[in-house]
Coordinates of C-alpha atoms in Angstrom, one line a residue:
M132 CA 0.0 0.0 0.0
L133 CA 2.9 2.3 0.8
R134 CA 4.3 1.8 -2.7
K135 CA 0.9 2.7 -4.1
F136 CA 1.1 6.2 -2.6
R137 CA 4.8 6.7 -3.1
P138 CA 5.4 9.8 -5.1
F139 CA 6.8 9.4 -8.6
L140 CA 10.4 10.1 -9.0
P141 CA 11.2 13.1 -11.2
I142 CA 12.1 12.2 -14.7
F143 CA 15.1 14.6 -14.6
P144 CA 16.3 14.8 -10.9
L145 CA 18.3 18.0 -11.5
K146 CA 18.4 21.1 -9.4
S147 CA 17.5 23.6 -12.0
I148 CA 14.7 23.9 -14.5
Q149 CA 17.1 25.1 -17.1
A150 CA 19.2 21.9 -16.8
S151 CA 16.0 19.8 -16.8
I152 CA 14.7 21.5 -20.0
A153 CA 18.1 21.3 -21.6
V154 CA 18.4 17.6 -20.8
A155 CA 14.8 16.9 -22.0
F156 CA 15.3 18.8 -25.3
S157 CA 18.7 17.2 -25.8
S158 CA 17.4 13.7 -25.1
L159 CA 14.5 14.2 -27.5
I160 CA 16.7 15.5 -30.2
L161 CA 19.3 12.8 -29.8
L162 CA 16.6 10.0 -29.8
T163 CA 14.9 11.5 -32.8
I164 CA 18.1 11.9 -34.8
A165 CA 19.3 8.5 -33.7
A166 CA 16.1 6.8 -34.7
T167 CA 15.8 8.7 -37.9
T168 CA 19.4 8.0 -38.8
F169 CA 19.1 4.3 -37.9
F170 CA 15.9 3.7 -39.9
S171 CA 17.1 5.9 -42.8
Y172 CA 20.3 3.9 -42.9
R173 CA 18.4 0.6 -42.9
L174 CA 15.9 1.8 -45.5
S175 CA 18.6 3.4 -47.7
A176 CA 20.9 0.4 -47.4
G177 CA 18.1 -2.0 -48.3
A178 CA 17.0 0.2 -51.2
V179 CA 20.6 0.5 -52.4
R180 CA 21.1 -3.2 -52.1
H181 CA 17.9 -4.0 -53.9
N182 CA 18.7 -1.5 -56.7
S183 CA 22.2 -2.8 -56.9
E184 CA 21.0 -6.4 -57.2
N185 CA 18.6 -5.3 -59.9
Y186 CA 21.4 -3.5 -61.6
I187 CA 23.7 -6.5 -61.5
E188 CA 21.0 -8.7 -62.8
E189 CA 20.4 -6.3 -65.7
V190 CA 24.2 -6.2 -66.3
I191 CA 24.3 -10.0 -66.4
K192 CA 21.4 -10.1 -68.8
Q193 CA 23.2 -7.6 -71.0
V194 CA 26.3 -9.7 -70.9
N195 CA 24.2 -12.8 -71.7
T196 CA 22.7 -10.9 -74.6
N197 CA 26.1 -9.9 -75.9
I198 CA 27.6 -13.3 -75.7
Q199 CA 24.5 -14.8 -77.2
S200 CA 24.9 -12.3 -80.0
Y201 CA 28.4 -13.7 -80.6
V202 CA 27.2 -17.2 -80.5
D203 CA 24.3 -16.4 -82.9
N204 CA 26.7 -14.8 -85.3
M205 CA 28.8 -18.0 -85.1
E206 CA 25.6 -20.0 -85.7
N207 CA 24.8 -17.8 -88.7
I208 CA 28.3 -18.4 -90.0
S209 CA 27.8 -22.1 -89.6
L210 CA 24.5 -21.9 -91.5
L211 CA 26.2 -19.9 -94.2
A212 CA 28.7 -22.8 -94.6
L213 CA 25.9 -25.3 -94.3
T214 CA 24.1 -23.8 -97.2
N215 CA 27.0 -23.0 -99.4
K216 CA 27.1 -25.2 -102.5
D217 CA 30.9 -25.1 -102.8
V218 CA 31.3 -26.3 -99.3
K219 CA 28.8 -29.1 -99.7
Y220 CA 30.3 -30.1 -102.9
Y221 CA 33.8 -29.9 -101.6
I222 CA 33.3 -32.1 -98.6
S223 CA 31.0 -34.5 -100.4
S224 CA 32.1 -37.9 -101.3
N225 CA 31.7 -37.4 -105.1
S226 CA 34.5 -38.9 -106.9
F227 CA 34.2 -36.7 -109.9
I228 CA 36.2 -34.0 -108.2
T229 CA 39.8 -34.4 -109.0
D230 CA 42.7 -32.8 -107.3
E231 CA 42.9 -30.2 -110.1
E232 CA 39.3 -29.4 -109.8
R233 CA 39.5 -29.1 -106.1
R234 CA 41.7 -26.0 -106.1
P235 CA 39.0 -23.5 -107.3
Y236 CA 36.6 -24.8 -104.7
E237 CA 39.2 -24.4 -102.0
K238 CA 39.9 -20.9 -103.2
R239 CA 36.3 -19.8 -103.3
I240 CA 35.6 -21.3 -99.9
S241 CA 38.7 -19.7 -98.4
D242 CA 37.7 -16.4 -99.9
L243 CA 34.3 -16.7 -98.4
F244 CA 35.7 -17.4 -95.0
Q245 CA 38.3 -14.5 -95.3
S246 CA 35.5 -12.1 -96.3
I247 CA 33.7 -13.1 -93.1
L248 CA 36.9 -12.6 -91.0
Y249 CA 37.4 -9.1 -92.5
T250 CA 34.0 -8.1 -91.1
R251 CA 34.3 -10.0 -87.8
K252 CA 37.4 -9.3 -85.8
D253 CA 36.1 -11.5 -83.0
I254 CA 36.3 -14.6 -85.2
A255 CA 39.7 -16.3 -84.9
S256 CA 39.3 -18.9 -87.6
I257 CA 36.8 -20.7 -89.8
M258 CA 37.5 -24.2 -91.0
V259 CA 35.6 -27.1 -92.6
F260 CA 36.7 -30.7 -92.3
G261 CA 35.2 -33.2 -94.6
Y262 CA 34.8 -36.8 -93.7
N263 CA 36.5 -37.4 -97.1
G264 CA 39.7 -36.1 -95.6
R265 CA 39.6 -32.7 -97.3
Y266 CA 39.7 -29.6 -95.2
V267 CA 39.7 -25.9 -96.0
S268 CA 40.1 -22.8 -93.8
D269 CA 40.2 -19.0 -94.1
R270 CA 43.8 -19.4 -95.1
R271 CA 45.0 -20.1 -98.6
I272 CA 47.6 -22.5 -97.3
T273 CA 46.7 -24.4 -94.2
T274 CA 49.1 -26.8 -92.5
L275 CA 47.6 -28.9 -89.8
N276 CA 49.4 -29.7 -86.6
P277 CA 50.4 -33.4 -87.0
N278 CA 50.3 -33.7 -83.2
A279 CA 46.7 -32.5 -82.9
P280 CA 44.5 -34.4 -85.4
P281 CA 41.1 -32.8 -85.6
K282 CA 39.3 -36.1 -85.2
E283 CA 40.7 -36.3 -81.7
Q284 CA 39.6 -32.9 -80.6
S285 CA 36.7 -32.6 -78.2
W286 CA 34.8 -30.1 -80.4
Y287 CA 35.1 -32.5 -83.4
I288 CA 33.8 -35.4 -81.3
G289 CA 31.1 -33.3 -79.8
A290 CA 29.8 -32.1 -83.1
R291 CA 29.6 -35.6 -84.5
Q292 CA 27.7 -36.7 -81.4
A293 CA 25.3 -33.8 -81.7
G294 CA 24.2 -34.9 -85.2
G295 CA 24.0 -31.5 -86.8
K296 CA 23.3 -29.3 -83.8
S297 CA 25.8 -26.6 -82.9
V298 CA 28.2 -27.4 -80.1
I299 CA 29.8 -24.7 -78.0
S300 CA 33.1 -25.8 -76.5
A301 CA 34.8 -24.7 -73.3
P302 CA 37.7 -22.3 -73.7
H303 CA 40.7 -24.1 -75.0
V304 CA 43.9 -23.6 -76.9
Q305 CA 43.2 -24.2 -80.5
N306 CA 46.3 -26.0 -81.8
I307 CA 45.1 -27.9 -84.9
I308 CA 47.0 -25.5 -87.2
K309 CA 50.7 -25.8 -87.0
D310 CA 52.5 -23.2 -84.9
E311 CA 49.2 -21.5 -83.9
Y312 CA 48.0 -21.6 -80.3
R313 CA 45.0 -19.4 -79.5
W314 CA 42.6 -19.3 -76.6
V315 CA 39.3 -19.7 -78.3
V316 CA 35.7 -20.8 -77.8
S317 CA 34.7 -23.1 -80.7
L318 CA 31.4 -23.6 -82.3
S319 CA 31.4 -26.9 -84.2
R320 CA 28.6 -28.4 -86.3
E321 CA 28.2 -31.5 -88.4
L322 CA 27.4 -30.6 -92.0
K323 CA 24.7 -32.7 -93.7
N324 CA 24.5 -33.7 -97.3
T325 CA 21.7 -32.4 -99.5
D326 CA 19.6 -35.4 -98.4
G327 CA 19.7 -34.0 -94.8
I328 CA 20.7 -37.4 -93.4
T329 CA 24.1 -38.2 -94.5
A330 CA 26.9 -36.2 -92.8
D331 CA 29.8 -35.0 -94.9
G332 CA 32.0 -33.2 -92.4
I333 CA 32.5 -30.8 -89.5
F334 CA 32.3 -27.0 -89.6
L335 CA 34.4 -25.1 -87.1
V336 CA 34.4 -21.5 -86.2
D337 CA 36.6 -20.2 -83.4
L338 CA 35.7 -17.1 -81.4
N339 CA 38.6 -15.2 -79.8
L340 CA 38.3 -15.7 -76.0
S341 CA 39.8 -12.2 -75.6
V342 CA 36.6 -10.8 -77.0
V343 CA 34.7 -12.4 -74.1
S344 CA 37.4 -11.4 -71.7
D345 CA 37.3 -7.8 -72.8
L346 CA 33.6 -7.7 -72.7
L347 CA 33.4 -9.1 -69.1
R348 CA 36.4 -7.0 -67.9
R349 CA 34.6 -3.9 -68.8
I350 CA 31.7 -4.8 -66.5
D351 CA 31.6 -2.6 -63.5
I352 CA 29.9 -4.0 -60.5
G353 CA 32.0 -2.4 -57.7
K354 CA 35.6 -2.3 -56.7
K355 CA 35.8 -6.0 -55.9
G356 CA 32.9 -7.4 -58.0
Y357 CA 33.5 -9.5 -61.1
V358 CA 31.7 -11.7 -63.7
F359 CA 32.6 -15.3 -64.5
I360 CA 31.2 -18.0 -66.8
V361 CA 30.8 -21.7 -66.3
D362 CA 29.5 -24.3 -68.6
R363 CA 26.9 -26.9 -67.8
E364 CA 29.5 -29.3 -66.4
G365 CA 30.8 -26.6 -64.0
D366 CA 34.0 -26.0 -65.9
I367 CA 35.2 -22.4 -65.8
V368 CA 34.7 -20.7 -69.2
Y369 CA 36.0 -17.4 -68.1
H370 CA 37.1 -16.0 -64.8
P371 CA 39.1 -12.8 -64.2
Q372 CA 41.5 -14.9 -62.0
Q373 CA 41.3 -18.0 -64.1
Q374 CA 44.9 -18.9 -63.4
L375 CA 44.4 -18.9 -59.7
I376 CA 41.3 -21.1 -60.2
Y377 CA 43.3 -23.6 -62.3
S378 CA 46.1 -23.6 -59.7
S379 CA 43.6 -24.1 -56.9
L380 CA 44.7 -21.0 -55.2
R381 CA 41.1 -19.7 -55.4
T382 CA 37.8 -21.4 -55.4
E383 CA 34.3 -20.5 -56.5
R384 CA 30.9 -21.7 -55.4
I385 CA 30.5 -23.7 -58.6
A386 CA 28.1 -26.3 -57.0
D387 CA 25.8 -23.5 -55.7
V388 CA 25.9 -21.7 -59.1
L389 CA 24.9 -24.9 -60.9
R390 CA 22.0 -25.4 -58.5
A391 CA 20.8 -21.8 -58.8
P392 CA 18.0 -21.3 -61.3
S393 CA 18.5 -18.7 -64.0
G394 CA 17.6 -15.1 -62.9
T395 CA 18.1 -15.8 -59.2
S396 CA 20.6 -14.7 -56.6
F397 CA 22.1 -16.2 -53.5
A398 CA 24.3 -14.8 -50.8
V399 CA 27.6 -16.1 -49.4
D400 CA 29.3 -15.0 -46.2
D401 CA 32.7 -16.6 -45.6
E402 CA 36.3 -15.5 -44.9
D403 CA 36.3 -13.6 -48.3
G404 CA 33.4 -11.4 -47.1
K405 CA 29.8 -11.2 -47.7
R406 CA 28.9 -11.3 -51.4
F407 CA 26.0 -11.9 -53.7
Y408 CA 25.9 -14.3 -56.7
S409 CA 23.6 -13.4 -59.5
V410 CA 23.1 -16.3 -62.0
Q411 CA 21.9 -16.1 -65.6
D412 CA 21.6 -19.1 -68.0
T413 CA 22.4 -18.9 -71.7
N414 CA 20.7 -20.8 -74.4
F415 CA 23.8 -22.8 -75.1
G416 CA 24.4 -24.1 -71.6
W417 CA 26.7 -21.6 -70.0
K418 CA 25.9 -19.8 -66.7
I419 CA 27.0 -16.2 -66.4
V420 CA 27.6 -15.3 -62.8
G421 CA 27.9 -11.8 -61.4
V422 CA 29.5 -11.5 -58.0
A423 CA 29.1 -8.3 -56.0
Y424 CA 30.4 -7.7 -52.5
A425 CA 28.2 -6.2 -49.8
G426 CA 30.6 -3.5 -49.1
D427 CA 30.5 -2.4 -52.8
L428 CA 26.7 -2.6 -52.9
I429 CA 26.6 0.0 -50.2
G430 CA 28.7 2.1 -52.4
Y431 CA 27.7 5.4 -50.8
K432 CA 29.9 5.0 -47.7
E433 CA 31.5 8.3 -48.3
T434 CA 28.2 9.9 -48.7
L435 CA 26.9 8.1 -45.6
R436 CA 30.0 9.3 -43.7
N437 CA 29.4 12.8 -44.8
S438 CA 25.7 12.4 -43.8
L439 CA 26.8 11.2 -40.4
L440 CA 29.2 14.2 -40.1
I441 CA 26.4 16.5 -41.0
S442 CA 24.1 14.8 -38.5
L443 CA 26.8 15.2 -35.8
I444 CA 27.1 18.9 -36.6
G445 CA 23.3 19.1 -36.6
I446 CA 23.2 17.4 -33.2
A447 CA 25.8 19.9 -31.9
V448 CA 23.8 22.8 -33.2
A449 CA 20.6 21.3 -31.8
L450 CA 22.2 20.9 -28.4
L451 CA 23.4 24.5 -28.4
L452 CA 19.9 25.6 -29.4
S453 CA 18.4 23.5 -26.7
V454 CA 20.7 25.0 -24.1
A455 CA 19.9 28.5 -25.4
L456 CA 16.2 27.8 -25.6
S457 CA 16.2 26.3 -22.1
H458 CA 18.1 29.4 -20.8
R459 CA 15.6 31.7 -22.5
L460 CA 12.6 29.7 -21.1
S461 CA 14.0 29.5 -17.6
R462 CA 15.2 33.1 -17.4
P463 CA 11.9 34.5 -16.1
I464 CA 11.9 31.8 -13.4
R465 CA 15.5 32.7 -12.5
N466 CA 14.6 36.4 -12.3
L467 CA 11.6 35.5 -10.1
Q468 CA 13.9 33.4 -7.9
R469 CA 16.4 36.3 -7.6
N470 CA 13.6 38.7 -6.6
M471 CA 12.4 36.2 -4.0
R472 CA 15.8 36.1 -2.5
L473 CA 15.8 39.9 -2.3
V474 CA 12.5 39.7 -0.5
E475 CA 13.9 37.2 1.9
K476 CA 16.6 39.8 2.7
G477 CA 13.9 42.4 3.5
N478 CA 13.8 44.3 0.2
F479 CA 10.1 44.7 -0.5
E480 CA 10.7 47.3 -3.2
V481 CA 11.5 44.6 -5.9
K482 CA 9.0 44.1 -8.6
A483 CA 9.1 41.2 -11.1
P484 CA 8.7 42.3 -14.7
V485 CA 5.5 40.9 -16.4
R486 CA 6.4 40.7 -20.1
Q487 CA 3.9 38.0 -21.1
M488 CA 0.6 36.6 -20.0
D489 CA 1.5 33.0 -19.9
E490 CA 1.9 30.9 -16.6
I491 CA 5.3 32.7 -15.8
G492 CA 3.7 36.1 -16.4
Q493 CA 0.8 35.2 -14.1
L494 CA 3.2 33.9 -11.5
S495 CA 5.2 37.1 -11.7
R496 CA 2.0 39.2 -11.3
T497 CA 0.9 37.1 -8.3
F498 CA 4.4 37.5 -6.8
N499 CA 4.2 41.3 -7.2
M500 CA 0.8 41.3 -5.5
M501 CA 2.1 39.1 -2.7
V502 CA 5.1 41.3 -2.1
G503 CA 2.9 44.4 -2.2
Q504 CA 0.6 42.9 0.4
I505 CA 3.5 41.8 2.6
K506 CA 5.0 45.3 2.3
N507 CA 1.7 46.9 3.4
L508 CA 1.3 44.4 6.3
M509 CA 4.9 45.2 7.4
S510 CA 4.2 48.9 7.2
E511 CA 1.0 48.5 9.2
A512 CA 2.9 46.3 11.7
I513 CA 5.7 48.8 12.1
S514 CA 3.2 51.6 12.5
T515 CA 1.2 49.7 15.0
Q516 CA 4.3 48.8 17.0
E517 CA 5.6 52.4 16.9
N518 CA 2.2 53.7 18.1
K519 CA 2.2 51.0 20.8
R520 CA 5.6 52.0 22.1
K521 CA 4.7 55.7 22.0
S522 CA 1.6 54.9 24.0
E523 CA 3.7 52.9 26.4
L524 CA 6.2 55.8 26.8
A525 CA 3.4 58.2 27.3
L526 CA 1.9 55.9 29.9
L527 CA 5.2 55.5 31.7
Q528 CA 5.7 59.3 31.7
S529 CA 2.3 59.8 33.1
Q530 CA 3.1 57.3 35.8
I531 CA 6.4 59.0 36.7
N532 CA 5.3 62.5 36.9
P533 CA 2.8 62.0 39.8
H534 CA 5.5 60.3 41.9
F535 CA 8.1 62.9 41.1
L536 CA 5.6 65.7 41.7
Y537 CA 4.4 64.2 45.0
N538 CA 8.0 63.9 46.3
T539 CA 8.9 67.3 45.1
L540 CA 5.9 68.9 46.7
D541 CA 6.6 67.1 49.9
S542 CA 10.1 68.5 49.9
I543 CA 8.7 72.0 49.3
V544 CA 6.2 71.6 52.2
W545 CA 9.0 70.5 54.4
M546 CA 11.2 73.4 53.5
A547 CA 8.3 75.8 54.0
E548 CA 7.7 74.4 57.5
Q549 CA 11.5 75.0 58.1
K550 CA 11.1 78.6 57.0
Q551 CA 13.5 78.1 54.1
H552 CA 11.7 80.5 51.9
E553 CA 14.5 81.0 49.4
Q554 CA 14.8 77.3 49.0
V555 CA 11.1 77.0 48.5
V556 CA 11.1 79.6 45.8
L557 CA 14.1 78.0 44.1
M558 CA 12.6 74.5 44.0
T559 CA 9.1 75.8 43.0
S560 CA 10.7 77.7 40.1
A561 CA 12.7 74.7 39.0
L562 CA 9.5 72.5 39.2
A563 CA 7.7 75.0 37.1
R564 CA 10.4 75.1 34.4
L565 CA 10.5 71.3 34.5
F566 CA 6.8 70.9 33.8
R567 CA 6.9 73.7 31.2
A568 CA 9.4 71.8 29.2
S569 CA 7.3 68.6 29.3
I570 CA 3.8 70.0 28.7
A571 CA 4.4 70.4 24.9
K572 CA 2.8 67.1 24.2
D573 CA 2.5 67.5 20.5
Q574 CA 6.3 68.1 20.1
E575 CA 8.2 64.9 20.1
L576 CA 11.5 66.7 19.3
V577 CA 12.9 69.7 21.2
T578 CA 16.2 71.5 20.9
I579 CA 19.1 70.3 23.0
S580 CA 19.0 73.7 24.8
V581 CA 15.5 72.9 26.0
E582 CA 16.6 69.4 27.0
Q583 CA 19.5 70.9 28.8
E584 CA 17.2 73.3 30.7
H585 CA 14.9 70.5 31.5
I586 CA 17.7 68.3 33.0
R587 CA 19.2 71.3 34.8
S588 CA 15.8 71.9 36.5
Y589 CA 15.4 68.2 37.3
M590 CA 18.9 68.0 38.8
L591 CA 18.4 71.2 40.8
I592 CA 15.3 69.6 42.4
Q593 CA 17.1 66.4 43.1
K594 CA 20.1 68.2 44.5
M595 CA 17.8 70.0 46.9
R596 CA 16.3 66.7 47.9
Y597 CA 19.6 64.8 48.2
A598 CA 21.9 67.5 49.2
N599 CA 24.1 65.3 51.3
Q600 CA 24.3 62.5 48.8
L601 CA 24.5 64.1 45.3
E602 CA 26.8 66.2 43.3
Y603 CA 26.4 66.8 39.6
R604 CA 27.8 68.6 36.6
I605 CA 26.1 69.4 33.3
E606 CA 28.6 69.8 30.4
F607 CA 27.1 70.4 27.1
E608 CA 29.1 71.8 24.1
E609 CA 27.7 75.1 23.0
G610 CA 27.6 74.1 19.4
I611 CA 25.1 71.3 19.8
L612 CA 22.4 73.3 21.6
K613 CA 20.8 74.2 18.3
Y614 CA 20.1 70.7 17.2
K615 CA 17.0 68.7 18.2
T616 CA 16.6 65.7 20.4
L617 CA 13.8 63.6 21.8
K618 CA 11.9 65.3 24.5
I619 CA 12.8 64.2 28.1
L620 CA 15.5 61.9 26.7
L621 CA 18.1 62.1 29.5
Q622 CA 15.8 62.3 32.6
P623 CA 15.2 58.5 32.8
F624 CA 18.9 57.7 32.8
V625 CA 19.7 60.5 35.3
E626 CA 16.9 59.2 37.5
N627 CA 18.4 55.7 37.3
A628 CA 21.8 57.0 38.2
I629 CA 20.4 58.7 41.3
Y630 CA 18.2 55.8 42.6
H631 CA 20.3 52.9 41.6
G632 CA 23.8 54.3 41.5
I633 CA 24.2 57.1 44.0
R634 CA 21.5 56.8 46.6
S635 CA 22.9 53.5 47.9
L636 CA 26.4 54.9 48.5
P637 CA 27.5 55.6 52.0
E638 CA 29.1 58.8 50.9
K639 CA 28.3 61.5 48.4
G640 CA 28.2 60.5 44.7
T641 CA 28.6 62.5 41.5
I642 CA 26.7 62.4 38.3
V643 CA 28.1 64.0 35.1
I644 CA 25.7 64.8 32.3
S645 CA 27.5 65.7 29.1
G646 CA 26.7 66.3 25.4
R647 CA 29.0 66.7 22.5
E648 CA 29.3 66.3 18.7
Q649 CA 31.3 63.2 17.7
D650 CA 31.8 61.7 14.2
G651 CA 28.9 63.6 12.8
A652 CA 26.4 62.6 15.5
I653 CA 25.3 63.9 18.9
V654 CA 26.5 61.9 21.9
F655 CA 25.1 62.3 25.4
E656 CA 26.6 60.6 28.4
V657 CA 25.2 60.1 31.9
E658 CA 28.0 58.9 34.1
D659 CA 28.0 58.2 37.8
D660 CA 30.5 56.9 40.3
G661 CA 27.8 54.8 42.1
V662 CA 27.6 51.1 42.9
G663 CA 27.8 50.0 39.2
M664 CA 26.4 46.9 37.8
T665 CA 27.5 43.4 36.8
A666 CA 27.2 42.0 33.3
E667 CA 24.2 39.9 34.4
T668 CA 22.4 43.0 35.7
I669 CA 23.1 44.8 32.4
E670 CA 21.8 41.7 30.5
K671 CA 18.6 41.9 32.6
I672 CA 18.3 45.6 31.7
W673 CA 18.3 44.8 28.0
N674 CA 16.0 41.7 28.4
P675 CA 13.9 42.2 31.6
A676 CA 11.7 39.4 32.8
P677 CA 8.0 40.3 33.0
V678 CA 8.2 40.5 36.8
E679 CA 11.4 42.5 36.6
A680 CA 10.3 44.8 33.8
G681 CA 9.5 47.5 36.4
F682 CA 13.2 47.9 37.0
A683 CA 13.7 51.4 38.3
K684 CA 9.9 51.7 38.3
G685 CA 10.4 54.0 35.3
I686 CA 11.0 53.9 31.7
G687 CA 12.9 50.7 30.7
V688 CA 16.2 51.2 29.0
G689 CA 15.2 48.8 26.3
N690 CA 12.1 50.9 25.5
A691 CA 14.2 54.0 25.4
H692 CA 16.7 52.3 23.1
E693 CA 13.8 51.2 20.8
R694 CA 12.3 54.7 20.9
I695 CA 15.6 56.2 19.6
R696 CA 15.9 53.6 16.9
L697 CA 12.3 54.1 15.8
F698 CA 12.9 57.8 15.4
F699 CA 16.5 57.9 14.1
G700 CA 17.2 54.4 12.7
P701 CA 19.1 51.3 13.7
A702 CA 22.5 53.2 13.6
Y703 CA 21.6 55.0 16.8
G704 CA 20.6 54.0 20.4
I705 CA 22.0 53.4 23.9
F706 CA 25.2 51.8 25.0
I707 CA 25.9 50.9 28.7
K708 CA 29.3 50.4 30.3
S709 CA 29.4 49.6 34.0
E710 CA 31.7 48.0 36.6
P711 CA 30.6 47.0 40.1
Y712 CA 31.7 49.6 42.7
E713 CA 33.2 51.8 40.0
G714 CA 30.2 53.4 38.4
T715 CA 28.1 53.3 35.2
R716 CA 28.3 55.2 32.0
V717 CA 25.3 55.4 29.7
T718 CA 26.0 56.7 26.2
I719 CA 23.2 57.9 24.0
K720 CA 23.8 58.5 20.4
I721 CA 21.4 60.4 18.1
P722 CA 21.9 62.1 14.7
K723 CA 22.3 65.8 14.2
V724 CA 18.8 67.1 13.5
E725 CA 18.7 70.7 12.4
N726 CA 16.2 73.0 14.1

């Protein structure tokens, strides 16, 4: 069950959308190009192989036609001899032809054969052998080879056995004429008498084997392809490496060729490589075989290599485009992410550009609305907090004044009872000045001279109350009196110095209240030589517990510090330095505010 609800793993577990988009596009491009290239190669290779096989078959048919043409011409020549009266008469057994009468016949027959040779360069020789022992050739004088009697030649024997049909021999060296040895293919035929039954001799026409060789050598079926011919017994008629065949240094698939029907092909794959045999039968028993190697059939390797190179370049360009496109698509998201980080750091002034109204544009607009609302909420929160602190300060002040007023009035009453009229006048005047400075409730800022007068009046009253315990000095630089400060800023710290620093001393203590300009700011110091404080006490001042928040029963130092920061910024505030039994110094830093 847990597996059922397990979330799916991301397809591209990468950290950035740009990388995921780039990987996705690149994968799609690579798969598409790989599949297209693979199938294109298979289809192209198959089409090229099929076309090549058809081409080879057509070539072999054309070779067959050409060779058949040679054989047909030899047949025609044999028919010419068969129907020639001089030939018939010359080889007949008529006894009325004497030796003297025989010469003209021989001359006419020889002239006939020579005229044929003049027009047919492919014919090596033409001869007629009569069973009467006479013979004539295309030469005027013919001397037979005594070592090669015609009757013992295979073409002679084959013609007699064929009974008037033409017999095509295998290639052989024709040596029946003395001192002549030619590679020829012979067509022999038994010549019949006029009765069509009685045979009078053998007609022989030799075709130069070089004609066949030249014909087949010009056939182009690839760099390694070739054509060869076998007869019906499987003997090689022609092969471009015939000497290697005869010397058994090379073999051919003769048995497969003999079994193959005409017009068919078969493939062979052995140590010589994969190749295709295309077989075509002739009308006279030969088989013309075209051999093509698979490597030659796919003869566009260079083109394929160039195509692959172009494909690789295309892949590289596609990958660059995919990276650029992913960068462009993810750029609004990255910009939005960057703006979010600025918001995290507190910058609510950022605004995401909305350049389009797609999902990213809607997300950017929503982000801007969210940041605006957060900014408003933050402003409202700050304003609410500031008002709250001002209210707290006002409340604390309102709580202080009655106590202070009560004590002061009690002191005035006591002095009046003691008939100290001058002292009564002096304290009453100081009290009046003190309250005059604090009644301007609508003015949060007053000049430092007013603040100086206020603290002077306050210290005069306190001096009159604690004459035996307190000494004080007020040391303000003249130049800072024109600047403004928070109203009743120093009184809480002076009050703390009196009640927590001086009043507990067994002897008289001194408070020094000073003001000066330092580093472009106004610095006040309230320093006493009272009992001082420990670090733990200072920590409690900055972070008072709820029950201890009434420290000094006055304005908390932390609140005063926040009050200064709210008005003047985080660069300003209060700094406390104190040592037990040595005293305390409170430093208050505010900016120079022109009047």
